[in-house]
mmCIF file of N, CA and C in Angstrom:
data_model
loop_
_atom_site.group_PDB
_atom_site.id
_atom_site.type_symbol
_atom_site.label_atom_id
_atom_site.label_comp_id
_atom_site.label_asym_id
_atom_site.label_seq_id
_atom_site.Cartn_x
_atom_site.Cartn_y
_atom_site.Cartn_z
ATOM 1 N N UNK V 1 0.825 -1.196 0.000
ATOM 2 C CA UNK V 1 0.000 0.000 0.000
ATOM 3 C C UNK V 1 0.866 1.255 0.000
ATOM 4 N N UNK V 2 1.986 1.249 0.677
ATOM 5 C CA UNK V 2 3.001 2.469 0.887
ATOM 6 C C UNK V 2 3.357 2.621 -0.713
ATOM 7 N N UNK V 3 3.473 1.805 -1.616
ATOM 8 C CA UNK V 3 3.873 2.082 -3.158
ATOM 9 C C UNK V 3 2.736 2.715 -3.973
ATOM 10 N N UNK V 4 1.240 2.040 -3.476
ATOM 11 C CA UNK V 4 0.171 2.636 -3.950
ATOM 12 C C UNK V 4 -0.127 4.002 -3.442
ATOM 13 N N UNK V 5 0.218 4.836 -2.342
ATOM 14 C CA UNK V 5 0.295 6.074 -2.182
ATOM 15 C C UNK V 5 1.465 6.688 -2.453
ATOM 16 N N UNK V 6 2.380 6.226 -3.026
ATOM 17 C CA UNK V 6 3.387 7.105 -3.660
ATOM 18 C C UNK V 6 3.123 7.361 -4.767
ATOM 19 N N UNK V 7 1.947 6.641 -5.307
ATOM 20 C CA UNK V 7 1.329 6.797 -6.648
ATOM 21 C C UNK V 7 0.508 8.476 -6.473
ATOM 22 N N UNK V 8 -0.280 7.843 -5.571
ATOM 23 C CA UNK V 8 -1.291 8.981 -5.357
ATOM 24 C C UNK V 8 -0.695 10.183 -5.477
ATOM 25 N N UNK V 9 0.085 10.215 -4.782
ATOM 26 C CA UNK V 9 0.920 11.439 -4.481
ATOM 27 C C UNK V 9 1.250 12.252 -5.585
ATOM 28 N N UNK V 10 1.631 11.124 -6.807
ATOM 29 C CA UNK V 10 2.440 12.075 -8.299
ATOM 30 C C UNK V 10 0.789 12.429 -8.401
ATOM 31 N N UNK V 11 -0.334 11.745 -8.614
ATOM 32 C CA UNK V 11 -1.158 11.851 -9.135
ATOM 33 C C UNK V 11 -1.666 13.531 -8.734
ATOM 34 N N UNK V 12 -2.180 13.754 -7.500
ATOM 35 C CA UNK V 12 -2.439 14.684 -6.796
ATOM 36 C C UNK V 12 -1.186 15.723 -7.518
ATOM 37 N N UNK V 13 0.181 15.849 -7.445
ATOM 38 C CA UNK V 13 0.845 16.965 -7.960
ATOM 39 C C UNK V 13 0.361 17.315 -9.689
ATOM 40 N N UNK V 14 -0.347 16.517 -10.158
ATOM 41 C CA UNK V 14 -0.878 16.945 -11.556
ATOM 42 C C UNK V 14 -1.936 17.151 -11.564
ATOM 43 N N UNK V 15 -2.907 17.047 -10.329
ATOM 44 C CA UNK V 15 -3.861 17.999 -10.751
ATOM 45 C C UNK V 15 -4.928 17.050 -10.540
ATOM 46 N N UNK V 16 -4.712 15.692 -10.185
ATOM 47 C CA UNK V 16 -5.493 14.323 -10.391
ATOM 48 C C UNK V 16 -6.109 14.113 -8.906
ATOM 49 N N UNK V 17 -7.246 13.659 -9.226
ATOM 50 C CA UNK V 17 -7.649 12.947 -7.719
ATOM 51 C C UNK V 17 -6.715 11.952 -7.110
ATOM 52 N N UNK V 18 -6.244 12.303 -6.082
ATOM 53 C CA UNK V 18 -4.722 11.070 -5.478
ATOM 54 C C UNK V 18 -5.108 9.858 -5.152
ATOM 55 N N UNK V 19 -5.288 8.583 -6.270
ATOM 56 C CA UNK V 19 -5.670 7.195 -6.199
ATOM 57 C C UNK V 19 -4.868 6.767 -6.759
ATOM 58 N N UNK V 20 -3.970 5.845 -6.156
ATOM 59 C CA UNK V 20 -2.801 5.343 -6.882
ATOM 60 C C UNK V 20 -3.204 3.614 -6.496
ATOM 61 N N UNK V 21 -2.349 2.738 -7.617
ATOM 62 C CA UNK V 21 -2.150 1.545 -7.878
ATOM 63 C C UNK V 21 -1.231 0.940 -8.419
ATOM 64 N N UNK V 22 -1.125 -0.392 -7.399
ATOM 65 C CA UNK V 22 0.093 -1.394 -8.181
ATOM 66 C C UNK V 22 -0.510 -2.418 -7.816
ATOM 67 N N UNK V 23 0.109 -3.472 -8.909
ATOM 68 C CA UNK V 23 -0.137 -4.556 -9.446
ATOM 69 C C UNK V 23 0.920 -5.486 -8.830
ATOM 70 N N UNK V 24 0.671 -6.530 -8.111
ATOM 71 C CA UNK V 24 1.595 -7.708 -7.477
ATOM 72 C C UNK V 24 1.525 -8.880 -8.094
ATOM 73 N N UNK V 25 2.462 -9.330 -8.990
ATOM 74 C CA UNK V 25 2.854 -10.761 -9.041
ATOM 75 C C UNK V 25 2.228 -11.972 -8.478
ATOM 76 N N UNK V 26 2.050 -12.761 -9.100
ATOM 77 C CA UNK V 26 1.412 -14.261 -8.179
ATOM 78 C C UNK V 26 2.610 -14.475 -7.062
ATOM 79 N N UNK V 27 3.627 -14.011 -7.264
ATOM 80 C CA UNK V 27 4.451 -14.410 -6.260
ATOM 81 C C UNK V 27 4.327 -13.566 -4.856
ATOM 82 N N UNK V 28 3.203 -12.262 -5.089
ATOM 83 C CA UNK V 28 3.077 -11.156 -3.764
ATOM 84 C C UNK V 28 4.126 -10.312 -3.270
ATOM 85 N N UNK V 29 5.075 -10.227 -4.014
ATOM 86 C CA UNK V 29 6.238 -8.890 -3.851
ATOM 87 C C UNK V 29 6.311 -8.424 -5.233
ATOM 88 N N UNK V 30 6.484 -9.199 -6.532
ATOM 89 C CA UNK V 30 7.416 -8.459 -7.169
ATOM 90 C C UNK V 30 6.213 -7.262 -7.808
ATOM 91 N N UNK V 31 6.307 -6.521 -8.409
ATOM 92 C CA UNK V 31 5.741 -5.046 -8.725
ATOM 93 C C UNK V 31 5.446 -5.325 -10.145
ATOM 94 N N UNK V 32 4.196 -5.583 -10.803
ATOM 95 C CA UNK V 32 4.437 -5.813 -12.335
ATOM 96 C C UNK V 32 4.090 -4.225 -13.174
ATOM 97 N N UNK V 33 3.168 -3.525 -11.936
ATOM 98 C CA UNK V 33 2.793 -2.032 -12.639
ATOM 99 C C UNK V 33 2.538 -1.133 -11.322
ATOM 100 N N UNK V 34 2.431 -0.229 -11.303
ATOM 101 C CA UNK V 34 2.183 0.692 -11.252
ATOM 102 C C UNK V 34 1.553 1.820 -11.900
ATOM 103 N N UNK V 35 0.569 2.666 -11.124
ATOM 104 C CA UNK V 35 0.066 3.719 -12.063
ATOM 105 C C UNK V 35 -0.537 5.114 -10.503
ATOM 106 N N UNK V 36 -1.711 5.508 -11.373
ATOM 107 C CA UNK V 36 -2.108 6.518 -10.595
ATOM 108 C C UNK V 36 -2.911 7.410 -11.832
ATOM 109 N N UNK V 37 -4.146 8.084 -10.834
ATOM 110 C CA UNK V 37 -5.191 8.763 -11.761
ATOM 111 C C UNK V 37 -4.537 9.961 -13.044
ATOM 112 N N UNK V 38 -4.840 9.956 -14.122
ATOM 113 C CA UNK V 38 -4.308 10.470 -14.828
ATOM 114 C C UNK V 38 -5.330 11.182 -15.545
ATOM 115 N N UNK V 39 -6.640 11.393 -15.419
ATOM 116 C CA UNK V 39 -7.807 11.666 -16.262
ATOM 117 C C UNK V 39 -7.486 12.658 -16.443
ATOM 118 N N UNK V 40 -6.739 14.027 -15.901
ATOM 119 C CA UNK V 40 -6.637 15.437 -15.994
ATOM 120 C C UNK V 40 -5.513 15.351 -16.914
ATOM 121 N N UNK V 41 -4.453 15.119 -16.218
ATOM 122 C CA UNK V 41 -3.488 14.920 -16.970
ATOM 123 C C UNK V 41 -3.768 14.734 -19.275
ATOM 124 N N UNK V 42 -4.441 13.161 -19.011
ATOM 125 C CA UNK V 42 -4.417 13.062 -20.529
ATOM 126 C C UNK V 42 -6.050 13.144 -21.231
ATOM 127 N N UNK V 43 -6.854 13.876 -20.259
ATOM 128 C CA UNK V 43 -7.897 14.010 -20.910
ATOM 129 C C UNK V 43 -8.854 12.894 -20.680
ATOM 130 N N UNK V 44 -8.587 11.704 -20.285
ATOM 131 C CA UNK V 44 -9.490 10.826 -20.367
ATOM 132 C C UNK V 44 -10.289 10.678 -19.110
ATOM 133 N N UNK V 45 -11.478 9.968 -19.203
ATOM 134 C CA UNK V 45 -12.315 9.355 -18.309
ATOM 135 C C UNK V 45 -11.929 8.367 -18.295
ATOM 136 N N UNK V 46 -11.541 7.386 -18.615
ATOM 137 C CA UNK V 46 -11.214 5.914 -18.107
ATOM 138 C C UNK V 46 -9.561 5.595 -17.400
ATOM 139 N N UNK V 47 -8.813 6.890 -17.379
ATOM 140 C CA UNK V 47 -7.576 6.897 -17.125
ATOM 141 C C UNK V 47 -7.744 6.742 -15.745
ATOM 142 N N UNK V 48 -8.353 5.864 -14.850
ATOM 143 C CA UNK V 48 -8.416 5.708 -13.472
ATOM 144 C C UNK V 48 -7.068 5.293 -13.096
ATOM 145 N N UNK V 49 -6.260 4.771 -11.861
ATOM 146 C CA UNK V 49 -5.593 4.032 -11.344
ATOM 147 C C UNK V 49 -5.529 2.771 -11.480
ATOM 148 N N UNK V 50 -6.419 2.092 -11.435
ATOM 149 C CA UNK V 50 -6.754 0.502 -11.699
ATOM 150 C C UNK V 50 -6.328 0.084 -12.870
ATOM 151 N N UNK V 51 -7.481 1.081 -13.884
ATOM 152 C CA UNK V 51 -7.612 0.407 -15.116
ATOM 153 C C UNK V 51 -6.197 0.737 -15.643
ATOM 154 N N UNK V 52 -5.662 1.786 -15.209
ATOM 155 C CA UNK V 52 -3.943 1.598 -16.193
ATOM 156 C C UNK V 52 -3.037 0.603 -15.716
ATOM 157 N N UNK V 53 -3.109 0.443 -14.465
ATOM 158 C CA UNK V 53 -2.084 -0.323 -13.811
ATOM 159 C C UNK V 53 -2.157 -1.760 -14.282
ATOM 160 N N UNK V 54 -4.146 -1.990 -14.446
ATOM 161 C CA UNK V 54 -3.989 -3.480 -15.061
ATOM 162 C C UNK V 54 -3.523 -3.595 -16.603
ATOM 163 N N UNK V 55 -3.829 -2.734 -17.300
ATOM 164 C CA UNK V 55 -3.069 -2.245 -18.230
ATOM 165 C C UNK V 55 -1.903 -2.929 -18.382
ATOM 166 N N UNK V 56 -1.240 -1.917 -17.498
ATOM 167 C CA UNK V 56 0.324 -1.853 -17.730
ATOM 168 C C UNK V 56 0.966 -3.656 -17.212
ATOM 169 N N UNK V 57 -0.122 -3.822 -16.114
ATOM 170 C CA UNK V 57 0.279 -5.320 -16.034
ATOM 171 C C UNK V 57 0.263 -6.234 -17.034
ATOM 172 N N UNK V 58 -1.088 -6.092 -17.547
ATOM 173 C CA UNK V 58 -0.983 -7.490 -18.859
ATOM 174 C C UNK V 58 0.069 -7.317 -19.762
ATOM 175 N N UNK V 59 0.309 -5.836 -20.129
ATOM 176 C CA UNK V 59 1.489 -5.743 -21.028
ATOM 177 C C UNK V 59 3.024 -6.206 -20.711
ATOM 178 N N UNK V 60 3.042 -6.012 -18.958
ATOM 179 C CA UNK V 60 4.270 -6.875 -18.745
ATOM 180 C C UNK V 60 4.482 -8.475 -18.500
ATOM 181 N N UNK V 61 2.831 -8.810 -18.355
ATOM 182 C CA UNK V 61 2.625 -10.343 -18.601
ATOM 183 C C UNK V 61 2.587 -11.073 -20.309
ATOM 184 N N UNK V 62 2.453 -9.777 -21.135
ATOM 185 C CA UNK V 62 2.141 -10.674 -22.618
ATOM 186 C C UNK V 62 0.798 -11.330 -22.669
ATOM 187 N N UNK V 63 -0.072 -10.759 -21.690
ATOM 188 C CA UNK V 63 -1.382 -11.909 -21.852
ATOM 189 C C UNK V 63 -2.474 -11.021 -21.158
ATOM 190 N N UNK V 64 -3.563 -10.848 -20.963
ATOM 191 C CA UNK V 64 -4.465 -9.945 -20.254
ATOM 192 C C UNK V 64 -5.529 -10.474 -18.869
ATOM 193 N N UNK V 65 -4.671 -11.943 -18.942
ATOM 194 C CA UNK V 65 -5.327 -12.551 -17.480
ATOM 195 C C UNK V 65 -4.286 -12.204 -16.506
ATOM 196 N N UNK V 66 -4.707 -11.979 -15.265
ATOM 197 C CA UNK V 66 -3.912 -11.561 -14.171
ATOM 198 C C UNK V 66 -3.913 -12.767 -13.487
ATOM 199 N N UNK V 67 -4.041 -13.826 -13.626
ATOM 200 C CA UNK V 67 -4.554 -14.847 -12.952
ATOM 201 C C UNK V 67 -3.017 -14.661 -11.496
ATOM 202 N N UNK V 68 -3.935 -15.159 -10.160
ATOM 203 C CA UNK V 68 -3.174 -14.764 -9.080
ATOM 204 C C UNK V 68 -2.037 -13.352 -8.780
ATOM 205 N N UNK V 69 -2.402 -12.428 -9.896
ATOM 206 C CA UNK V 69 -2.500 -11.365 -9.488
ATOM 207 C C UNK V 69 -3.020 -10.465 -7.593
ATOM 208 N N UNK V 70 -2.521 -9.446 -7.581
ATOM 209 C CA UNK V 70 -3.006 -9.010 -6.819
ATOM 210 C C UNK V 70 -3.193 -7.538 -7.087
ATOM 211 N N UNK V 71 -3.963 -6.547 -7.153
ATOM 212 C CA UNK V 71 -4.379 -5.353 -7.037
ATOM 213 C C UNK V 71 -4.385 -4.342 -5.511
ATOM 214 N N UNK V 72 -3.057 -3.640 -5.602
ATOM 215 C CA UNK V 72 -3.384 -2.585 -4.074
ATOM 216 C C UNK V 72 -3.870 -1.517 -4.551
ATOM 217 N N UNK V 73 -5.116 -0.883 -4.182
ATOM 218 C CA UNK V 73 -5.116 0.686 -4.455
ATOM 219 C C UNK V 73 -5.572 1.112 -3.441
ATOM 220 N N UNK V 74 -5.560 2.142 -3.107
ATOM 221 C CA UNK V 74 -5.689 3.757 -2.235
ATOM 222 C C UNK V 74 -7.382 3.792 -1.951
ATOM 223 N N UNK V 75 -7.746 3.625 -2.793
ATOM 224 C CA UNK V 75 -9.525 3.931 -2.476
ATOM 225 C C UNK V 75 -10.430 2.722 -3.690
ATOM 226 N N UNK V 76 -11.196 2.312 -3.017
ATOM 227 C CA UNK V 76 -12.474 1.553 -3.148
ATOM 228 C C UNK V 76 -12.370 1.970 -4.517
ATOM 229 N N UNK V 77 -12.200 0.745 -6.008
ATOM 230 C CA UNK V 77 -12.766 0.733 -6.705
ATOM 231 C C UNK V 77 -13.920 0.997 -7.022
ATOM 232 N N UNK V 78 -14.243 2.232 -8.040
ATOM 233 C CA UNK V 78 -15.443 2.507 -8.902
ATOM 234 C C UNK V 78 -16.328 1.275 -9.800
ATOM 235 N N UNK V 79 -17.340 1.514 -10.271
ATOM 236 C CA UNK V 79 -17.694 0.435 -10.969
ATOM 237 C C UNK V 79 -16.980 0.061 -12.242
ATOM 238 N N UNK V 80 -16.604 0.928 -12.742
ATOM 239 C CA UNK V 80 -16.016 0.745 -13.935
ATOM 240 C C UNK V 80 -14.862 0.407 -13.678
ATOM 241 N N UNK V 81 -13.970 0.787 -12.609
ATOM 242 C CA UNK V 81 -12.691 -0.440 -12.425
ATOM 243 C C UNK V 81 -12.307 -1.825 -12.069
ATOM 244 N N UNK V 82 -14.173 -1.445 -11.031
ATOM 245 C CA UNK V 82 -14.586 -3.024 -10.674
ATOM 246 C C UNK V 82 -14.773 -4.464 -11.625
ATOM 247 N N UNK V 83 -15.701 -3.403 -12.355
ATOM 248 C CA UNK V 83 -15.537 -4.264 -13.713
ATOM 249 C C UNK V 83 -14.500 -4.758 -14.389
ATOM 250 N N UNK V 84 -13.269 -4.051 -14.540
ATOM 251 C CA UNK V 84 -12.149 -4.138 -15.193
ATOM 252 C C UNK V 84 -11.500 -5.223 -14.466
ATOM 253 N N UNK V 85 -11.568 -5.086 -12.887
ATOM 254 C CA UNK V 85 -10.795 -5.711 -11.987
ATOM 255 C C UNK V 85 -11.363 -8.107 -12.392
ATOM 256 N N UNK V 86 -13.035 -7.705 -12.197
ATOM 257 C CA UNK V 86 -13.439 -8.830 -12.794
ATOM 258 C C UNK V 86 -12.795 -9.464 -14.306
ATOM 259 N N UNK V 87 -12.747 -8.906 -14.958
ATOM 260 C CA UNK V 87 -12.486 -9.032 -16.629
ATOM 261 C C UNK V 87 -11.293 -9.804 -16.871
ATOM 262 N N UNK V 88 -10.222 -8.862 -15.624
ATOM 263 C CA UNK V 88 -8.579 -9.078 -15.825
ATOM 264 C C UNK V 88 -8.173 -10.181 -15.033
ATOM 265 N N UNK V 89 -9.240 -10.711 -14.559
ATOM 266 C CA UNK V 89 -9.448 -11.808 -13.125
ATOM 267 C C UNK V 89 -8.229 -12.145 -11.846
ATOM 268 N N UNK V 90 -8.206 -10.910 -11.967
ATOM 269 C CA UNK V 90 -7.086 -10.327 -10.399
ATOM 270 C C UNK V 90 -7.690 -11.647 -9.714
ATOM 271 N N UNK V 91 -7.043 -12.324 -8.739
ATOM 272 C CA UNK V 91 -7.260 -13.214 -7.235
ATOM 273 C C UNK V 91 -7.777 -12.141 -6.234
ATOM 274 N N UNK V 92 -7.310 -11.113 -6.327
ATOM 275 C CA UNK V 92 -7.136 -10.033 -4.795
ATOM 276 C C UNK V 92 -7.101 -8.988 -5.358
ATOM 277 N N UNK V 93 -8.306 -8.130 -4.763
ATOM 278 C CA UNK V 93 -8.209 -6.653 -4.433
ATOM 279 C C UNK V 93 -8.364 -6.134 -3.191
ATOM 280 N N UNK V 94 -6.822 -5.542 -2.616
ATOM 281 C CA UNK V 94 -6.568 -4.990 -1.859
ATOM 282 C C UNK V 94 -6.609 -3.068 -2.012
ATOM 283 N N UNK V 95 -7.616 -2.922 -0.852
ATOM 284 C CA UNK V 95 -8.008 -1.610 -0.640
ATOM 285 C C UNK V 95 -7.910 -0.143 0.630
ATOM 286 N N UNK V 96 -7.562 0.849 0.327
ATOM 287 C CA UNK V 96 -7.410 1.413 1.682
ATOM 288 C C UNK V 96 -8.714 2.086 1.980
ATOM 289 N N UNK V 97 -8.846 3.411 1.596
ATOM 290 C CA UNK V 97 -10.163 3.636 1.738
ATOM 291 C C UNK V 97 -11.442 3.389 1.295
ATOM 292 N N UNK V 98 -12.399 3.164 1.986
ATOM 293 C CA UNK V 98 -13.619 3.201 1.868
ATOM 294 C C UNK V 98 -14.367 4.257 0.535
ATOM 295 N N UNK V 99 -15.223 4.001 -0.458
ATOM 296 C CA UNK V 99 -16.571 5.252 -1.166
ATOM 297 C C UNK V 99 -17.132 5.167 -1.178
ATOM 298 N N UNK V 100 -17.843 5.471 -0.175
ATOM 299 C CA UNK V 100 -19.074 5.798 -0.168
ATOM 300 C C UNK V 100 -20.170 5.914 -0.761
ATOM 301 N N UNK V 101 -19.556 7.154 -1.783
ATOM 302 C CA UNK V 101 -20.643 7.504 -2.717
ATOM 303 C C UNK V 101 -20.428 7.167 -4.076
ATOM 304 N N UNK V 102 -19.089 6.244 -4.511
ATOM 305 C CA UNK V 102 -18.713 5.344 -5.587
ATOM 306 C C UNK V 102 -18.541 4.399 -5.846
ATOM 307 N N UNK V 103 -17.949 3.479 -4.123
ATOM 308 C CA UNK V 103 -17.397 2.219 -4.208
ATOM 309 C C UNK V 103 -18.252 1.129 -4.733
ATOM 310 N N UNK V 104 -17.453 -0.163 -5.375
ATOM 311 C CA UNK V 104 -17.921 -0.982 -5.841
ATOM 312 C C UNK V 104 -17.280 -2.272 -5.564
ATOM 313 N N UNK V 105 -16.144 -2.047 -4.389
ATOM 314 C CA UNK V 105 -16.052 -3.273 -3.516
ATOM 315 C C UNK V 105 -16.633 -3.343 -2.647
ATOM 316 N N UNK V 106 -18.154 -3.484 -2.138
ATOM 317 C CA UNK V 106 -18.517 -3.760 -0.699
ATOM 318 C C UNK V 106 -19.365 -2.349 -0.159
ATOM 319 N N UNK V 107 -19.219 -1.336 -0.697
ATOM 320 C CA UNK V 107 -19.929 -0.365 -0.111
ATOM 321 C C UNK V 107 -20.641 0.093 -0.302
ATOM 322 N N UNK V 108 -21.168 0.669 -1.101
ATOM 323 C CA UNK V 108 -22.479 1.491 -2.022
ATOM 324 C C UNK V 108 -22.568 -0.266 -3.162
ATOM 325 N N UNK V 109 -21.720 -0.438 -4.118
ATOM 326 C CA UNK V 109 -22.337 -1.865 -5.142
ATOM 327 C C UNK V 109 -20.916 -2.828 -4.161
ATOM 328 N N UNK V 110 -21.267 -4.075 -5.250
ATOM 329 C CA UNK V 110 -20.225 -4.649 -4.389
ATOM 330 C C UNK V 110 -19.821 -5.772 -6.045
ATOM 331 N N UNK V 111 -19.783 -5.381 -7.030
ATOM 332 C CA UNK V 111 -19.650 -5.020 -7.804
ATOM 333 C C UNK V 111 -18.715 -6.943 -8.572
ATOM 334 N N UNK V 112 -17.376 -6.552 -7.732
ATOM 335 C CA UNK V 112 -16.242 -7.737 -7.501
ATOM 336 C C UNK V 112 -16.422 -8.763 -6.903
ATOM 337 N N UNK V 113 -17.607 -8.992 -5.949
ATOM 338 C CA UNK V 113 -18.158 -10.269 -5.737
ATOM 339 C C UNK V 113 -19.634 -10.638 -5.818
ATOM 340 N N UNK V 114 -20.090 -10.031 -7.074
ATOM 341 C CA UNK V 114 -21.090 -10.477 -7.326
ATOM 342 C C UNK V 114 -21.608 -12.179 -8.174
ATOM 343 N N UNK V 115 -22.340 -12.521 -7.507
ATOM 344 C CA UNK V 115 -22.087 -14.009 -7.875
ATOM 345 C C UNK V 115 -22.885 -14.050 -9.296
ATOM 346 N N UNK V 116 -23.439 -13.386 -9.325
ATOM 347 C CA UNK V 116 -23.768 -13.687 -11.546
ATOM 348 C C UNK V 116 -22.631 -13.621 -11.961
ATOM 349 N N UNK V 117 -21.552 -13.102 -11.654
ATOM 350 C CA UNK V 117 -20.341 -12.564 -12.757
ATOM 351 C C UNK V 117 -19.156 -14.088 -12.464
ATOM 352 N N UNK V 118 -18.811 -14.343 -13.561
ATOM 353 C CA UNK V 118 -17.886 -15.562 -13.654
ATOM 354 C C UNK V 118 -17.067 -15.404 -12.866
ATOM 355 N N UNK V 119 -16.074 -14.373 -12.049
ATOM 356 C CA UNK V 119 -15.045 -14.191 -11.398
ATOM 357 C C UNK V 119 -15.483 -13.586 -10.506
ATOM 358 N N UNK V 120 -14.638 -13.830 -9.429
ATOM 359 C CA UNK V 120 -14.867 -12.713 -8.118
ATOM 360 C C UNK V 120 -13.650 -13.255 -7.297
ATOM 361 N N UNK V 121 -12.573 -12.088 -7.234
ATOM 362 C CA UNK V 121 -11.812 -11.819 -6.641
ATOM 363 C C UNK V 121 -12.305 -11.199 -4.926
ATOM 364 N N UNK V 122 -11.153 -12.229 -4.456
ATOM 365 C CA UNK V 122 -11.073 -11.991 -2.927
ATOM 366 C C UNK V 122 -10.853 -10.268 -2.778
ATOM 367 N N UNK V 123 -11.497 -9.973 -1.692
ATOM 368 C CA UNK V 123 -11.279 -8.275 -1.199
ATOM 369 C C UNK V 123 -10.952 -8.048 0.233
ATOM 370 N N UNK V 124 -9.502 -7.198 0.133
ATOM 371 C CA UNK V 124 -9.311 -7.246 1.615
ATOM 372 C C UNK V 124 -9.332 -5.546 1.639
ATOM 373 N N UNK V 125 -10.046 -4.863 2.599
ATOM 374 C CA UNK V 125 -10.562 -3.618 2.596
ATOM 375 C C UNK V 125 -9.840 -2.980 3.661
ATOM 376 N N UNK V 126 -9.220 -1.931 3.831
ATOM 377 C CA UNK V 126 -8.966 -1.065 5.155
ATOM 378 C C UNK V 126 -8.016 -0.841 5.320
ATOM 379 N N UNK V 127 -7.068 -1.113 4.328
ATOM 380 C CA UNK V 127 -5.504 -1.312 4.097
ATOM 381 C C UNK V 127 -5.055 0.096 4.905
ATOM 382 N N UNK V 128 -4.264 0.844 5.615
ATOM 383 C CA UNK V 128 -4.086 2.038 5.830
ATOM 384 C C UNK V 128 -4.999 2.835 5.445
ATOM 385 N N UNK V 129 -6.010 2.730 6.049
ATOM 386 C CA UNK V 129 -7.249 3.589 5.481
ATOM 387 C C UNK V 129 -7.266 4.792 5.954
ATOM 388 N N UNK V 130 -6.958 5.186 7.254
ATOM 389 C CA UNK V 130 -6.776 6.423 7.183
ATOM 390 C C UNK V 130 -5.643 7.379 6.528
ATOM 391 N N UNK V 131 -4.647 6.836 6.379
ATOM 392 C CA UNK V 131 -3.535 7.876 5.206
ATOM 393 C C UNK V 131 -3.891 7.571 4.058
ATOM 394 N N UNK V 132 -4.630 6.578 3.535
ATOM 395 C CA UNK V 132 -5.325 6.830 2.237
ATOM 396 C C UNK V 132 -6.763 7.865 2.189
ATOM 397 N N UNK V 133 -7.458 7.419 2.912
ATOM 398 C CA UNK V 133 -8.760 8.670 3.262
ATOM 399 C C UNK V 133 -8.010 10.445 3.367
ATOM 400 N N UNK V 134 -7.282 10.321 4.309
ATOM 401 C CA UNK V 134 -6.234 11.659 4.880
ATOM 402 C C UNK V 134 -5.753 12.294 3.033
ATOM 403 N N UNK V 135 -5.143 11.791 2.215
ATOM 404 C CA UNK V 135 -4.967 12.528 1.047
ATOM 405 C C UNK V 135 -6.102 12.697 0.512
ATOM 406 N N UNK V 136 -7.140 12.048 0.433
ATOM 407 C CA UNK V 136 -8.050 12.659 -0.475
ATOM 408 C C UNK V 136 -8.554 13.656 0.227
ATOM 409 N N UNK V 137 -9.022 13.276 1.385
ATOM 410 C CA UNK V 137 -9.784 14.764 2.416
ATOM 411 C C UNK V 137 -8.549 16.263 2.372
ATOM 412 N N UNK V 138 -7.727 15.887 2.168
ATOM 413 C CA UNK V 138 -6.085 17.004 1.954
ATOM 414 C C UNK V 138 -6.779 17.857 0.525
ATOM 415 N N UNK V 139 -6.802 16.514 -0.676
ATOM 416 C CA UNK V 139 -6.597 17.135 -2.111
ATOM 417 C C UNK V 139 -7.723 18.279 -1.862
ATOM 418 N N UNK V 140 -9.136 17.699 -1.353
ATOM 419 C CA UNK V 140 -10.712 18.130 -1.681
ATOM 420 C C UNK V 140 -10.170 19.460 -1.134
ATOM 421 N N UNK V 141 -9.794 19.608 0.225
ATOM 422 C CA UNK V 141 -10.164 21.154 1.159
ATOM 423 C C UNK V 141 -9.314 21.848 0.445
ATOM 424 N N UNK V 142 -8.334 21.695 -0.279
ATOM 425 C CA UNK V 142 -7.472 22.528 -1.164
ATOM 426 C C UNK V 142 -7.530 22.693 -2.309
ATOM 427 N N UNK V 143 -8.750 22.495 -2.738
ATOM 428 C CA UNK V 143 -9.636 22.504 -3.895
ATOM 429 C C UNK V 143 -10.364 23.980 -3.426
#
């Protein structure tokens, strides 16, 4: 999680909501990606944290299954990463803060373990949740 808020961090100096992500190896250390919100940055709506990092993972796997993958990010997947997170069939999404008014691991939808959907990755929630909560409540009031 300490790598997934160093994400945040670049993210937030460009202007980005500070949600950062990395991608863990079936082996659970080695680092296959990294990313962080970029939507301001390059214009896009889908440039979340998640969805690049899984991105950037399949491209360093050669293949677009994550199989025993693991996913850390900063804040509660959206639906649309949730989705992504299903698709790319991560094992694990690991999370720090809680959304309330977006999340789609477990809080408002629950999106990643819904049992119609062929996959559902394990979710471990609360990861340093307050220094992940603490930057976003930082970025907002300085908005």
């Amino acid at each position: 999680m300490r790598l997934a808020l160093d994400e945040a961090r670049l993210a937030a100096r460009g202007g980005d909501v500070p949600v950062g992500a990395v991608v863990l190896a079936p082996d659970g250390t080695t680092v296959l990606a990294r990313a962080h919100n970029e939507r301001e940055a390059g214009g896009d709506p889908t440039a979340h944290a998640e969805v690049l990092a899984v991105r950037r993972a399949a491209a360093a796997l050669g293949e677009w299954r994550l199989s025993g993958c693991t996913l850390v990010v900063t804040l509660e997947p959206c639906t649309m990463c949730a989705g992504a997170l299903v698709q790319s069939r991560v094992d694990r999404v690991v999370y720090g803060a809680r959304d309330d008014k977006a999340g789609a691991a477990g809080s408002l939808w629950d999106v990643v373990r819904d049992r119609r959907l062929n996959h559902r990755p394990e979710v471990v929630e609360g990861v340093l949740a307050e220094e992940c909560a603490g930057l976003l409540t930082e970025f907002f009031r300085d908005r």
